[in-house]
PDB file of N, CA and C in Angstrom:
ATOM      1  N   MET A 594       0.843  -1.177   0.000  1.00  0.00           N
ATOM      2  CA  MET A 594       0.000   0.000   0.000  1.00  0.00           C
ATOM      3  C   MET A 594       0.888   1.239   0.000  1.00  0.00           C
ATOM      4  N   GLU A 595       0.565   2.182  -0.856  1.00  0.00           N
ATOM      5  CA  GLU A 595       1.282   3.453  -0.929  1.00  0.00           C
ATOM      6  C   GLU A 595       0.832   4.367   0.214  1.00  0.00           C
ATOM      7  N   ILE A 596       1.660   5.338   0.551  1.00  0.00           N
ATOM      8  CA  ILE A 596       1.317   6.272   1.627  1.00  0.00           C
ATOM      9  C   ILE A 596      -0.008   6.971   1.335  1.00  0.00           C
ATOM     10  N   GLY A 597      -0.170   7.442   0.128  1.00  0.00           N
ATOM     11  CA  GLY A 597      -1.403   8.140  -0.242  1.00  0.00           C
ATOM     12  C   GLY A 597      -2.635   7.259  -0.112  1.00  0.00           C
ATOM     13  N   GLU A 598      -2.487   5.987  -0.443  1.00  0.00           N
ATOM     14  CA  GLU A 598      -3.611   5.054  -0.303  1.00  0.00           C
ATOM     15  C   GLU A 598      -3.987   4.876   1.169  1.00  0.00           C
ATOM     16  N   PHE A 599      -2.972   4.788   2.027  1.00  0.00           N
ATOM     17  CA  PHE A 599      -3.243   4.640   3.448  1.00  0.00           C
ATOM     18  C   PHE A 599      -3.895   5.911   4.009  1.00  0.00           C
ATOM     19  N   GLN A 600      -3.399   7.070   3.574  1.00  0.00           N
ATOM     20  CA  GLN A 600      -4.004   8.318   4.038  1.00  0.00           C
ATOM     21  C   GLN A 600      -5.473   8.393   3.631  1.00  0.00           C
ATOM     22  N   LYS A 601      -5.782   7.979   2.412  1.00  0.00           N
ATOM     23  CA  LYS A 601      -7.173   7.992   1.953  1.00  0.00           C
ATOM     24  C   LYS A 601      -8.015   6.993   2.738  1.00  0.00           C
ATOM     25  N   LEU A 602      -7.462   5.822   3.012  1.00  0.00           N
ATOM     26  CA  LEU A 602      -8.177   4.824   3.801  1.00  0.00           C
ATOM     27  C   LEU A 602      -8.536   5.380   5.179  1.00  0.00           C
ATOM     28  N   ILE A 603      -7.571   6.008   5.833  1.00  0.00           N
ATOM     29  CA  ILE A 603      -7.821   6.603   7.149  1.00  0.00           C
ATOM     30  C   ILE A 603      -8.852   7.724   7.032  1.00  0.00           C
ATOM     31  N   HIS A 604      -8.782   8.503   5.956  1.00  0.00           N
ATOM     32  CA  HIS A 604      -9.778   9.557   5.717  1.00  0.00           C
ATOM     33  C   HIS A 604     -11.173   8.945   5.599  1.00  0.00           C
ATOM     34  N   ASP A 605     -11.280   7.923   4.771  1.00  0.00           N
ATOM     35  CA  ASP A 605     -12.585   7.299   4.535  1.00  0.00           C
ATOM     36  C   ASP A 605     -13.172   6.707   5.818  1.00  0.00           C
ATOM     37  N   ILE A 606     -12.331   6.118   6.646  1.00  0.00           N
ATOM     38  CA  ILE A 606     -12.813   5.472   7.866  1.00  0.00           C
ATOM     39  C   ILE A 606     -13.100   6.481   8.980  1.00  0.00           C
ATOM     40  N   TYR A 607     -12.220   7.470   9.153  1.00  0.00           N
ATOM     41  CA  TYR A 607     -12.264   8.283  10.369  1.00  0.00           C
ATOM     42  C   TYR A 607     -12.520   9.780  10.199  1.00  0.00           C
ATOM     43  N   PHE A 608     -12.509  10.318   8.983  1.00  0.00           N
ATOM     44  CA  PHE A 608     -12.573  11.776   8.848  1.00  0.00           C
ATOM     45  C   PHE A 608     -13.820  12.368   9.486  1.00  0.00           C
ATOM     46  N   HIS A 609     -14.950  11.671   9.406  1.00  0.00           N
ATOM     47  CA  HIS A 609     -16.172  12.210  10.007  1.00  0.00           C
ATOM     48  C   HIS A 609     -16.001  12.396  11.515  1.00  0.00           C
ATOM     49  N   LYS A 610     -15.291  11.491  12.173  1.00  0.00           N
ATOM     50  CA  LYS A 610     -15.033  11.625  13.607  1.00  0.00           C
ATOM     51  C   LYS A 610     -13.920  12.641  13.862  1.00  0.00           C
ATOM     52  N   ASP A 611     -12.856  12.561  13.056  1.00  0.00           N
ATOM     53  CA  ASP A 611     -11.714  13.467  13.238  1.00  0.00           C
ATOM     54  C   ASP A 611     -12.130  14.924  13.093  1.00  0.00           C
ATOM     55  N   SER A 612     -12.978  15.208  12.120  1.00  0.00           N
ATOM     56  CA  SER A 612     -13.375  16.600  11.887  1.00  0.00           C
ATOM     57  C   SER A 612     -14.214  17.131  13.046  1.00  0.00           C
ATOM     58  N   ARG A 613     -14.994  16.273  13.677  1.00  0.00           N
ATOM     59  CA  ARG A 613     -15.756  16.703  14.869  1.00  0.00           C
ATOM     60  C   ARG A 613     -14.816  16.924  16.053  1.00  0.00           C
ATOM     61  N   ARG A 614     -13.793  16.082  16.176  1.00  0.00           N
ATOM     62  CA  ARG A 614     -12.844  16.173  17.277  1.00  0.00           C
ATOM     63  C   ARG A 614     -11.966  17.415  17.130  1.00  0.00           C
ATOM     64  N   GLY A 615     -11.549  17.708  15.903  1.00  0.00           N
ATOM     65  CA  GLY A 615     -10.717  18.880  15.643  1.00  0.00           C
ATOM     66  C   GLY A 615      -9.226  18.583  15.706  1.00  0.00           C
ATOM     67  N   VAL A 616      -8.455  19.556  15.243  1.00  0.00           N
ATOM     68  CA  VAL A 616      -7.004  19.398  15.131  1.00  0.00           C
ATOM     69  C   VAL A 616      -6.349  19.209  16.496  1.00  0.00           C
ATOM     70  N   GLU A 617      -6.674  20.074  17.448  1.00  0.00           N
ATOM     71  CA  GLU A 617      -5.990  20.027  18.741  1.00  0.00           C
ATOM     72  C   GLU A 617      -6.217  18.695  19.458  1.00  0.00           C
ATOM     73  N   GLU A 618      -7.456  18.234  19.498  1.00  0.00           N
ATOM     74  CA  GLU A 618      -7.749  16.960  20.168  1.00  0.00           C
ATOM     75  C   GLU A 618      -7.133  15.781  19.417  1.00  0.00           C
ATOM     76  N   THR A 619      -7.148  15.845  18.107  1.00  0.00           N
ATOM     77  CA  THR A 619      -6.535  14.774  17.315  1.00  0.00           C
ATOM     78  C   THR A 619      -5.034  14.748  17.565  1.00  0.00           C
ATOM     79  N   PHE A 620      -4.427  15.914  17.662  1.00  0.00           N
ATOM     80  CA  PHE A 620      -2.990  15.977  17.969  1.00  0.00           C
ATOM     81  C   PHE A 620      -2.704  15.350  19.335  1.00  0.00           C
ATOM     82  N   LEU A 621      -3.554  15.597  20.314  1.00  0.00           N
ATOM     83  CA  LEU A 621      -3.360  14.998  21.640  1.00  0.00           C
ATOM     84  C   LEU A 621      -3.431  13.474  21.571  1.00  0.00           C
ATOM     85  N   TRP A 622      -4.358  12.942  20.774  1.00  0.00           N
ATOM     86  CA  TRP A 622      -4.430  11.480  20.589  1.00  0.00           C
ATOM     87  C   TRP A 622      -3.143  10.963  19.942  1.00  0.00           C
ATOM     88  N   PHE A 623      -2.644  11.693  18.952  1.00  0.00           N
ATOM     89  CA  PHE A 623      -1.395  11.318  18.285  1.00  0.00           C
ATOM     90  C   PHE A 623      -0.256  11.250  19.301  1.00  0.00           C
ATOM     91  N   VAL A 624      -0.140  12.278  20.131  1.00  0.00           N
ATOM     92  CA  VAL A 624       0.925  12.325  21.139  1.00  0.00           C
ATOM     93  C   VAL A 624       0.771  11.170  22.130  1.00  0.00           C
ATOM     94  N   GLU A 625      -0.455  10.851  22.507  1.00  0.00           N
ATOM     95  CA  GLU A 625      -0.684   9.721  23.408  1.00  0.00           C
ATOM     96  C   GLU A 625      -0.175   8.431  22.785  1.00  0.00           C
ATOM     97  N   GLU A 626      -0.420   8.256  21.490  1.00  0.00           N
ATOM     98  CA  GLU A 626       0.061   7.045  20.809  1.00  0.00           C
ATOM     99  C   GLU A 626       1.588   7.010  20.754  1.00  0.00           C
ATOM    100  N   VAL A 627       2.225   8.161  20.572  1.00  0.00           N
ATOM    101  CA  VAL A 627       3.690   8.211  20.599  1.00  0.00           C
ATOM    102  C   VAL A 627       4.187   7.786  21.983  1.00  0.00           C
ATOM    103  N   GLY A 628       3.492   8.221  23.031  1.00  0.00           N
ATOM    104  CA  GLY A 628       3.845   7.805  24.381  1.00  0.00           C
ATOM    105  C   GLY A 628       3.709   6.300  24.565  1.00  0.00           C
ATOM    106  N   GLU A 629       2.658   5.724  24.006  1.00  0.00           N
ATOM    107  CA  GLU A 629       2.472   4.271  24.091  1.00  0.00           C
ATOM    108  C   GLU A 629       3.570   3.534  23.332  1.00  0.00           C
ATOM    109  N   LEU A 630       4.004   4.091  22.212  1.00  0.00           N
ATOM    110  CA  LEU A 630       5.120   3.506  21.470  1.00  0.00           C
ATOM    111  C   LEU A 630       6.398   3.573  22.301  1.00  0.00           C
ATOM    112  N   SER A 631       6.608   4.700  22.958  1.00  0.00           N
ATOM    113  CA  SER A 631       7.777   4.854  23.823  1.00  0.00           C
ATOM    114  C   SER A 631       7.799   3.782  24.905  1.00  0.00           C
ATOM    115  N   GLU A 632       6.665   3.538  25.516  1.00  0.00           N
ATOM    116  CA  GLU A 632       6.577   2.521  26.563  1.00  0.00           C
ATOM    117  C   GLU A 632       6.858   1.127  26.006  1.00  0.00           C
ATOM    118  N   ALA A 633       6.323   0.826  24.827  1.00  0.00           N
ATOM    119  CA  ALA A 633       6.566  -0.477  24.204  1.00  0.00           C
ATOM    120  C   ALA A 633       8.050  -0.664  23.890  1.00  0.00           C
ATOM    121  N   ILE A 634       8.701   0.411  23.419  1.00  0.00           N
ATOM    122  CA  ILE A 634      10.138   0.338  23.126  1.00  0.00           C
ATOM    123  C   ILE A 634      10.917   0.110  24.419  1.00  0.00           C
ATOM    124  N   ARG A 635      10.560   0.858  25.455  1.00  0.00           N
ATOM    125  CA  ARG A 635      11.237   0.724  26.743  1.00  0.00           C
ATOM    126  C   ARG A 635      11.127  -0.707  27.269  1.00  0.00           C
ATOM    127  N   LYS A 636       9.959  -1.322  27.077  1.00  0.00           N
ATOM    128  CA  LYS A 636       9.731  -2.691  27.547  1.00  0.00           C
ATOM    129  C   LYS A 636      10.263  -3.735  26.573  1.00  0.00           C
ATOM    130  N   ARG A 637      10.693  -3.281  25.407  1.00  0.00           N
ATOM    131  CA  ARG A 637      11.178  -4.179  24.350  1.00  0.00           C
ATOM    132  C   ARG A 637      10.142  -5.230  23.973  1.00  0.00           C
ATOM    133  N   ASP A 638       8.894  -4.762  23.909  1.00  0.00           N
ATOM    134  CA  ASP A 638       7.755  -5.627  23.571  1.00  0.00           C
ATOM    135  C   ASP A 638       7.491  -5.493  22.069  1.00  0.00           C
ATOM    136  N   LYS A 639       8.033  -6.408  21.299  1.00  0.00           N
ATOM    137  CA  LYS A 639       7.967  -6.332  19.837  1.00  0.00           C
ATOM    138  C   LYS A 639       6.536  -6.259  19.314  1.00  0.00           C
ATOM    139  N   GLU A 640       5.655  -7.079  19.860  1.00  0.00           N
ATOM    140  CA  GLU A 640       4.261  -7.079  19.402  1.00  0.00           C
ATOM    141  C   GLU A 640       3.615  -5.716  19.670  1.00  0.00           C
ATOM    142  N   ALA A 641       3.839  -5.174  20.844  1.00  0.00           N
ATOM    143  CA  ALA A 641       3.285  -3.857  21.180  1.00  0.00           C
ATOM    144  C   ALA A 641       3.914  -2.768  20.316  1.00  0.00           C
ATOM    145  N   MET A 642       5.217  -2.873  20.044  1.00  0.00           N
ATOM    146  CA  MET A 642       5.879  -1.882  19.188  1.00  0.00           C
ATOM    147  C   MET A 642       5.237  -1.857  17.806  1.00  0.00           C
ATOM    148  N   GLU A 643       4.996  -3.029  17.231  1.00  0.00           N
ATOM    149  CA  GLU A 643       4.370  -3.098  15.911  1.00  0.00           C
ATOM    150  C   GLU A 643       2.997  -2.444  15.928  1.00  0.00           C
ATOM    151  N   GLU A 644       2.209  -2.750  16.954  1.00  0.00           N
ATOM    152  CA  GLU A 644       0.873  -2.186  17.064  1.00  0.00           C
ATOM    153  C   GLU A 644       0.922  -0.662  17.241  1.00  0.00           C
ATOM    154  N   GLU A 645       1.828  -0.201  18.082  1.00  0.00           N
ATOM    155  CA  GLU A 645       1.900   1.238  18.348  1.00  0.00           C
ATOM    156  C   GLU A 645       2.470   2.023  17.166  1.00  0.00           C
ATOM    157  N   VAL A 646       3.400   1.435  16.422  1.00  0.00           N
ATOM    158  CA  VAL A 646       3.885   2.094  15.197  1.00  0.00           C
ATOM    159  C   VAL A 646       2.722   2.295  14.237  1.00  0.00           C
ATOM    160  N   ALA A 647       1.893   1.266  14.087  1.00  0.00           N
ATOM    161  CA  ALA A 647       0.721   1.383  13.203  1.00  0.00           C
ATOM    162  C   ALA A 647      -0.236   2.450  13.720  1.00  0.00           C
ATOM    163  N   ASP A 648      -0.451   2.502  15.042  1.00  0.00           N
ATOM    164  CA  ASP A 648      -1.341   3.517  15.611  1.00  0.00           C
ATOM    165  C   ASP A 648      -0.791   4.921  15.403  1.00  0.00           C
ATOM    166  N   VAL A 649       0.509   5.103  15.629  1.00  0.00           N
ATOM    167  CA  VAL A 649       1.131   6.421  15.424  1.00  0.00           C
ATOM    168  C   VAL A 649       0.948   6.857  13.972  1.00  0.00           C
ATOM    169  N   LEU A 650       1.186   5.946  13.047  1.00  0.00           N
ATOM    170  CA  LEU A 650       1.030   6.276  11.629  1.00  0.00           C
ATOM    171  C   LEU A 650      -0.417   6.638  11.300  1.00  0.00           C
ATOM    172  N   ALA A 651      -1.365   5.880  11.825  1.00  0.00           N
ATOM    173  CA  ALA A 651      -2.778   6.159  11.557  1.00  0.00           C
ATOM    174  C   ALA A 651      -3.190   7.526  12.107  1.00  0.00           C
ATOM    175  N   TRP A 652      -2.786   7.836  13.337  1.00  0.00           N
ATOM    176  CA  TRP A 652      -3.138   9.134  13.912  1.00  0.00           C
ATOM    177  C   TRP A 652      -2.437  10.275  13.190  1.00  0.00           C
ATOM    178  N   LEU A 653      -1.215  10.042  12.689  1.00  0.00           N
ATOM    179  CA  LEU A 653      -0.537  11.062  11.890  1.00  0.00           C
ATOM    180  C   LEU A 653      -1.319  11.335  10.609  1.00  0.00           C
ATOM    181  N   MET A 654      -1.850  10.280   9.992  1.00  0.00           N
ATOM    182  CA  MET A 654      -2.662  10.460   8.787  1.00  0.00           C
ATOM    183  C   MET A 654      -3.940  11.230   9.111  1.00  0.00           C
ATOM    184  N   SER A 655      -4.560  10.931  10.246  1.00  0.00           N
ATOM    185  CA  SER A 655      -5.754  11.674  10.655  1.00  0.00           C
ATOM    186  C   SER A 655      -5.440  13.154  10.814  1.00  0.00           C
ATOM    187  N   LEU A 656      -4.336  13.448  11.457  1.00  0.00           N
ATOM    188  CA  LEU A 656      -3.927  14.833  11.657  1.00  0.00           C
ATOM    189  C   LEU A 656      -3.651  15.515  10.317  1.00  0.00           C
ATOM    190  N   ALA A 657      -2.939  14.835   9.440  1.00  0.00           N
ATOM    191  CA  ALA A 657      -2.650  15.389   8.110  1.00  0.00           C
ATOM    192  C   ALA A 657      -3.939  15.646   7.339  1.00  0.00           C
ATOM    193  N   ASN A 658      -4.902  14.742   7.440  1.00  0.00           N
ATOM    194  CA  ASN A 658      -6.180  14.943   6.756  1.00  0.00           C
ATOM    195  C   ASN A 658      -6.869  16.208   7.255  1.00  0.00           C
ATOM    196  N   LEU A 659      -6.857  16.419   8.565  1.00  0.00           N
ATOM    197  CA  LEU A 659      -7.481  17.622   9.119  1.00  0.00           C
ATOM    198  C   LEU A 659      -6.755  18.892   8.693  1.00  0.00           C
ATOM    199  N   LEU A 660      -5.435  18.786   8.509  1.00  0.00           N
ATOM    200  CA  LEU A 660      -4.627  19.937   8.111  1.00  0.00           C
ATOM    201  C   LEU A 660      -4.560  20.101   6.595  1.00  0.00           C
ATOM    202  N   ASP A 661      -5.238  19.207   5.871  1.00  0.00           N
ATOM    203  CA  ASP A 661      -5.246  19.209   4.407  1.00  0.00           C
ATOM    204  C   ASP A 661      -3.830  19.121   3.835  1.00  0.00           C
ATOM    205  N   ILE A 662      -3.061  18.185   4.388  1.00  0.00           N
ATOM    206  CA  ILE A 662      -1.690  17.942   3.935  1.00  0.00           C
ATOM    207  C   ILE A 662      -1.645  16.571   3.277  1.00  0.00           C
ATOM    208  N   ASP A 663      -1.144  16.524   2.062  1.00  0.00           N
ATOM    209  CA  ASP A 663      -0.914  15.271   1.363  1.00  0.00           C
ATOM    210  C   ASP A 663       0.432  14.737   1.846  1.00  0.00           C
ATOM    211  N   VAL A 664       0.401  13.721   2.690  1.00  0.00           N
ATOM    212  CA  VAL A 664       1.618  13.213   3.330  1.00  0.00           C
ATOM    213  C   VAL A 664       2.625  12.715   2.305  1.00  0.00           C
ATOM    214  N   GLU A 665       2.151  12.022   1.294  1.00  0.00           N
ATOM    215  CA  GLU A 665       3.062  11.485   0.286  1.00  0.00           C
ATOM    216  C   GLU A 665       3.792  12.614  -0.445  1.00  0.00           C
ATOM    217  N   GLU A 666       3.070  13.628  -0.859  1.00  0.00           N
ATOM    218  CA  GLU A 666       3.693  14.755  -1.566  1.00  0.00           C
ATOM    219  C   GLU A 666       4.615  15.555  -0.651  1.00  0.00           C
ATOM    220  N   ALA A 667       4.193  15.789   0.575  1.00  0.00           N
ATOM    221  CA  ALA A 667       5.027  16.529   1.523  1.00  0.00           C
ATOM    222  C   ALA A 667       6.326  15.776   1.801  1.00  0.00           C
ATOM    223  N   THR A 668       6.225  14.448   1.887  1.00  0.00           N
ATOM    224  CA  THR A 668       7.399  13.622   2.155  1.00  0.00           C
ATOM    225  C   THR A 668       8.352  13.636   0.967  1.00  0.00           C
ATOM    226  N   LYS A 669       7.818  13.505  -0.233  1.00  0.00           N
ATOM    227  CA  LYS A 669       8.668  13.557  -1.435  1.00  0.00           C
ATOM    228  C   LYS A 669       9.373  14.904  -1.554  1.00  0.00           C
ATOM    229  N   LYS A 670       8.657  15.957  -1.217  1.00  0.00           N
ATOM    230  CA  LYS A 670       9.228  17.307  -1.296  1.00  0.00           C
ATOM    231  C   LYS A 670      10.361  17.483  -0.279  1.00  0.00           C
ATOM    232  N   LYS A 671      10.148  17.016   0.941  1.00  0.00           N
ATOM    233  CA  LYS A 671      11.134  17.176   2.008  1.00  0.00           C
ATOM    234  C   LYS A 671      12.313  16.221   1.847  1.00  0.00           C
ATOM    235  N   TYR A 672      12.038  14.990   1.393  1.00  0.00           N
ATOM    236  CA  TYR A 672      13.068  13.947   1.263  1.00  0.00           C
ATOM    237  C   TYR A 672      13.126  13.443  -0.173  1.00  0.00           C
ATOM    238  N   PRO A 673      13.778  14.216  -1.047  1.00  0.00           N
ATOM    239  CA  PRO A 673      13.794  13.887  -2.481  1.00  0.00           C
ATOM    240  C   PRO A 673      14.838  12.829  -2.874  1.00  0.00           C
ATOM    241  N   GLY A 674      15.031  11.844  -2.020  1.00  0.00           N
ATOM    242  CA  GLY A 674      15.995  10.789  -2.340  1.00  0.00           C
ATOM    243  C   GLY A 674      17.342  10.996  -1.694  1.00  0.00           C
ATOM    244  N   ALA A 675      17.470  12.041  -0.896  1.00  0.00           N
ATOM    245  CA  ALA A 675      18.723  12.324  -0.202  1.00  0.00           C
ATOM    246  C   ALA A 675      18.400  13.107   1.066  1.00  0.00           C
ATOM    247  N   CYS A 676      19.383  13.212   1.926  1.00  0.00           N
ATOM    248  CA  CYS A 676      19.223  13.983   3.154  1.00  0.00           C
ATOM    249  C   CYS A 676      18.921  15.442   2.783  1.00  0.00           C
ATOM    250  N   PRO A 677      17.874  16.031   3.372  1.00  0.00           N
ATOM    251  CA  PRO A 677      17.542  17.415   3.025  1.00  0.00           C
ATOM    252  C   PRO A 677      18.554  18.428   3.538  1.00  0.00           C
ATOM    253  N   TYR A 678      19.477  18.006   4.394  1.00  0.00           N
ATOM    254  CA  TYR A 678      20.452  18.937   4.962  1.00  0.00           C
ATOM    255  C   TYR A 678      21.807  18.862   4.263  1.00  0.00           C
ATOM    256  N   CYS A 679      22.365  17.664   4.128  1.00  0.00           N
ATOM    257  CA  CYS A 679      23.668  17.546   3.477  1.00  0.00           C
ATOM    258  C   CYS A 679      23.543  17.194   1.995  1.00  0.00           C
ATOM    259  N   GLY A 680      22.342  16.766   1.575  1.00  0.00           N
ATOM    260  CA  GLY A 680      22.115  16.423   0.175  1.00  0.00           C
ATOM    261  C   GLY A 680      22.691  15.082  -0.244  1.00  0.00           C
ATOM    262  N   LYS A 681      23.126  14.273   0.702  1.00  0.00           N
ATOM    263  CA  LYS A 681      23.762  12.993   0.379  1.00  0.00           C
ATOM    264  C   LYS A 681      22.867  11.812   0.741  1.00  0.00           C
ATOM    265  N   ASN A 682      23.109  10.682   0.055  1.00  0.00           N
ATOM    266  CA  ASN A 682      22.461   9.420   0.347  1.00  0.00           C
ATOM    267  C   ASN A 682      23.522   8.332   0.296  1.00  0.00           C
ATOM    268  N   PRO A 683      23.935   7.758   1.423  1.00  0.00           N
ATOM    269  CA  PRO A 683      23.410   7.986   2.761  1.00  0.00           C
ATOM    270  C   PRO A 683      23.865   9.324   3.344  1.00  0.00           C
ATOM    271  N   CYS A 684      23.142   9.744   4.366  1.00  0.00           N
ATOM    272  CA  CYS A 684      23.414  11.014   5.034  1.00  0.00           C
ATOM    273  C   CYS A 684      24.830  11.032   5.600  1.00  0.00           C
ATOM    274  N   GLU A 685      25.480  12.182   5.456  1.00  0.00           N
ATOM    275  CA  GLU A 685      26.822  12.384   6.012  1.00  0.00           C
ATOM    276  C   GLU A 685      26.854  13.531   7.016  1.00  0.00           C
ATOM    277  N   CYS A 686      25.691  13.947   7.490  1.00  0.00           N
ATOM    278  CA  CYS A 686      25.645  15.009   8.496  1.00  0.00           C
ATOM    279  C   CYS A 686      26.344  14.545   9.762  1.00  0.00           C
ATOM    280  N   LEU A 687      27.056  15.457  10.375  1.00  0.00           N
ATOM    281  CA  LEU A 687      27.675  15.155  11.661  1.00  0.00           C
ATOM    282  C   LEU A 687      26.685  15.499  12.760  1.00  0.00           C
ATOM    283  N   GLU A 688      26.414  14.526  13.614  1.00  0.00           N
ATOM    284  CA  GLU A 688      25.502  14.734  14.721  1.00  0.00           C
ATOM    285  C   GLU A 688      26.268  14.647  16.025  1.00  0.00           C
ATOM    286  N   PRO A 689      25.922  15.511  16.968  1.00  0.00           N
ATOM    287  CA  PRO A 689      26.574  15.429  18.277  1.00  0.00           C
ATOM    288  C   PRO A 689      26.379  14.042  18.886  1.00  0.00           C
ATOM    289  N   GLY A 690      27.430  13.483  19.449  1.00  0.00           N
ATOM    290  CA  GLY A 690      27.311  12.205  20.131  1.00  0.00           C
ATOM    291  C   GLY A 690      27.509  10.989  19.234  1.00  0.00           C
ATOM    292  N   LEU A 691      27.542  11.178  17.922  1.00  0.00           N
ATOM    293  CA  LEU A 691      27.760  10.054  17.019  1.00  0.00           C
ATOM    294  C   LEU A 691      29.222  10.047  16.581  1.00  0.00           C
ATOM    295  N   LYS A 692      29.799   8.865  16.555  1.00  0.00           N
ATOM    296  CA  LYS A 692      31.195   8.736  16.110  1.00  0.00           C
ATOM    297  C   LYS A 692      31.207   8.384  14.629  1.00  0.00           C
ATOM    298  N   ASP A 693      32.236   8.828  13.942  1.00  0.00           N
ATOM    299  CA  ASP A 693      32.382   8.557  12.513  1.00  0.00           C
ATOM    300  C   ASP A 693      32.480   7.082  12.236  1.00  0.00           C
TER     301      ASP A 693
END
């Protein structure tokens, strides 16, 4: 499934509820799911991590739908096949704390 197809699927299933909830409340649900993913990672619970990654992605699509953002197009624009900062693939940016 392509990103755009998934975004449309989430729109078709949830937009009627998301639009009533609004951007701010939907964002809070998204953040809650990120917290649940954090807990699953901390516990090293692979099954929970898989479930929470899917939930985070779904809530991100809901938020994008409310903001009228095409996630696939925004992603292609920001990440055109290389790092948006150094322009290389793989990235060669120097990050604090990482060794060469």
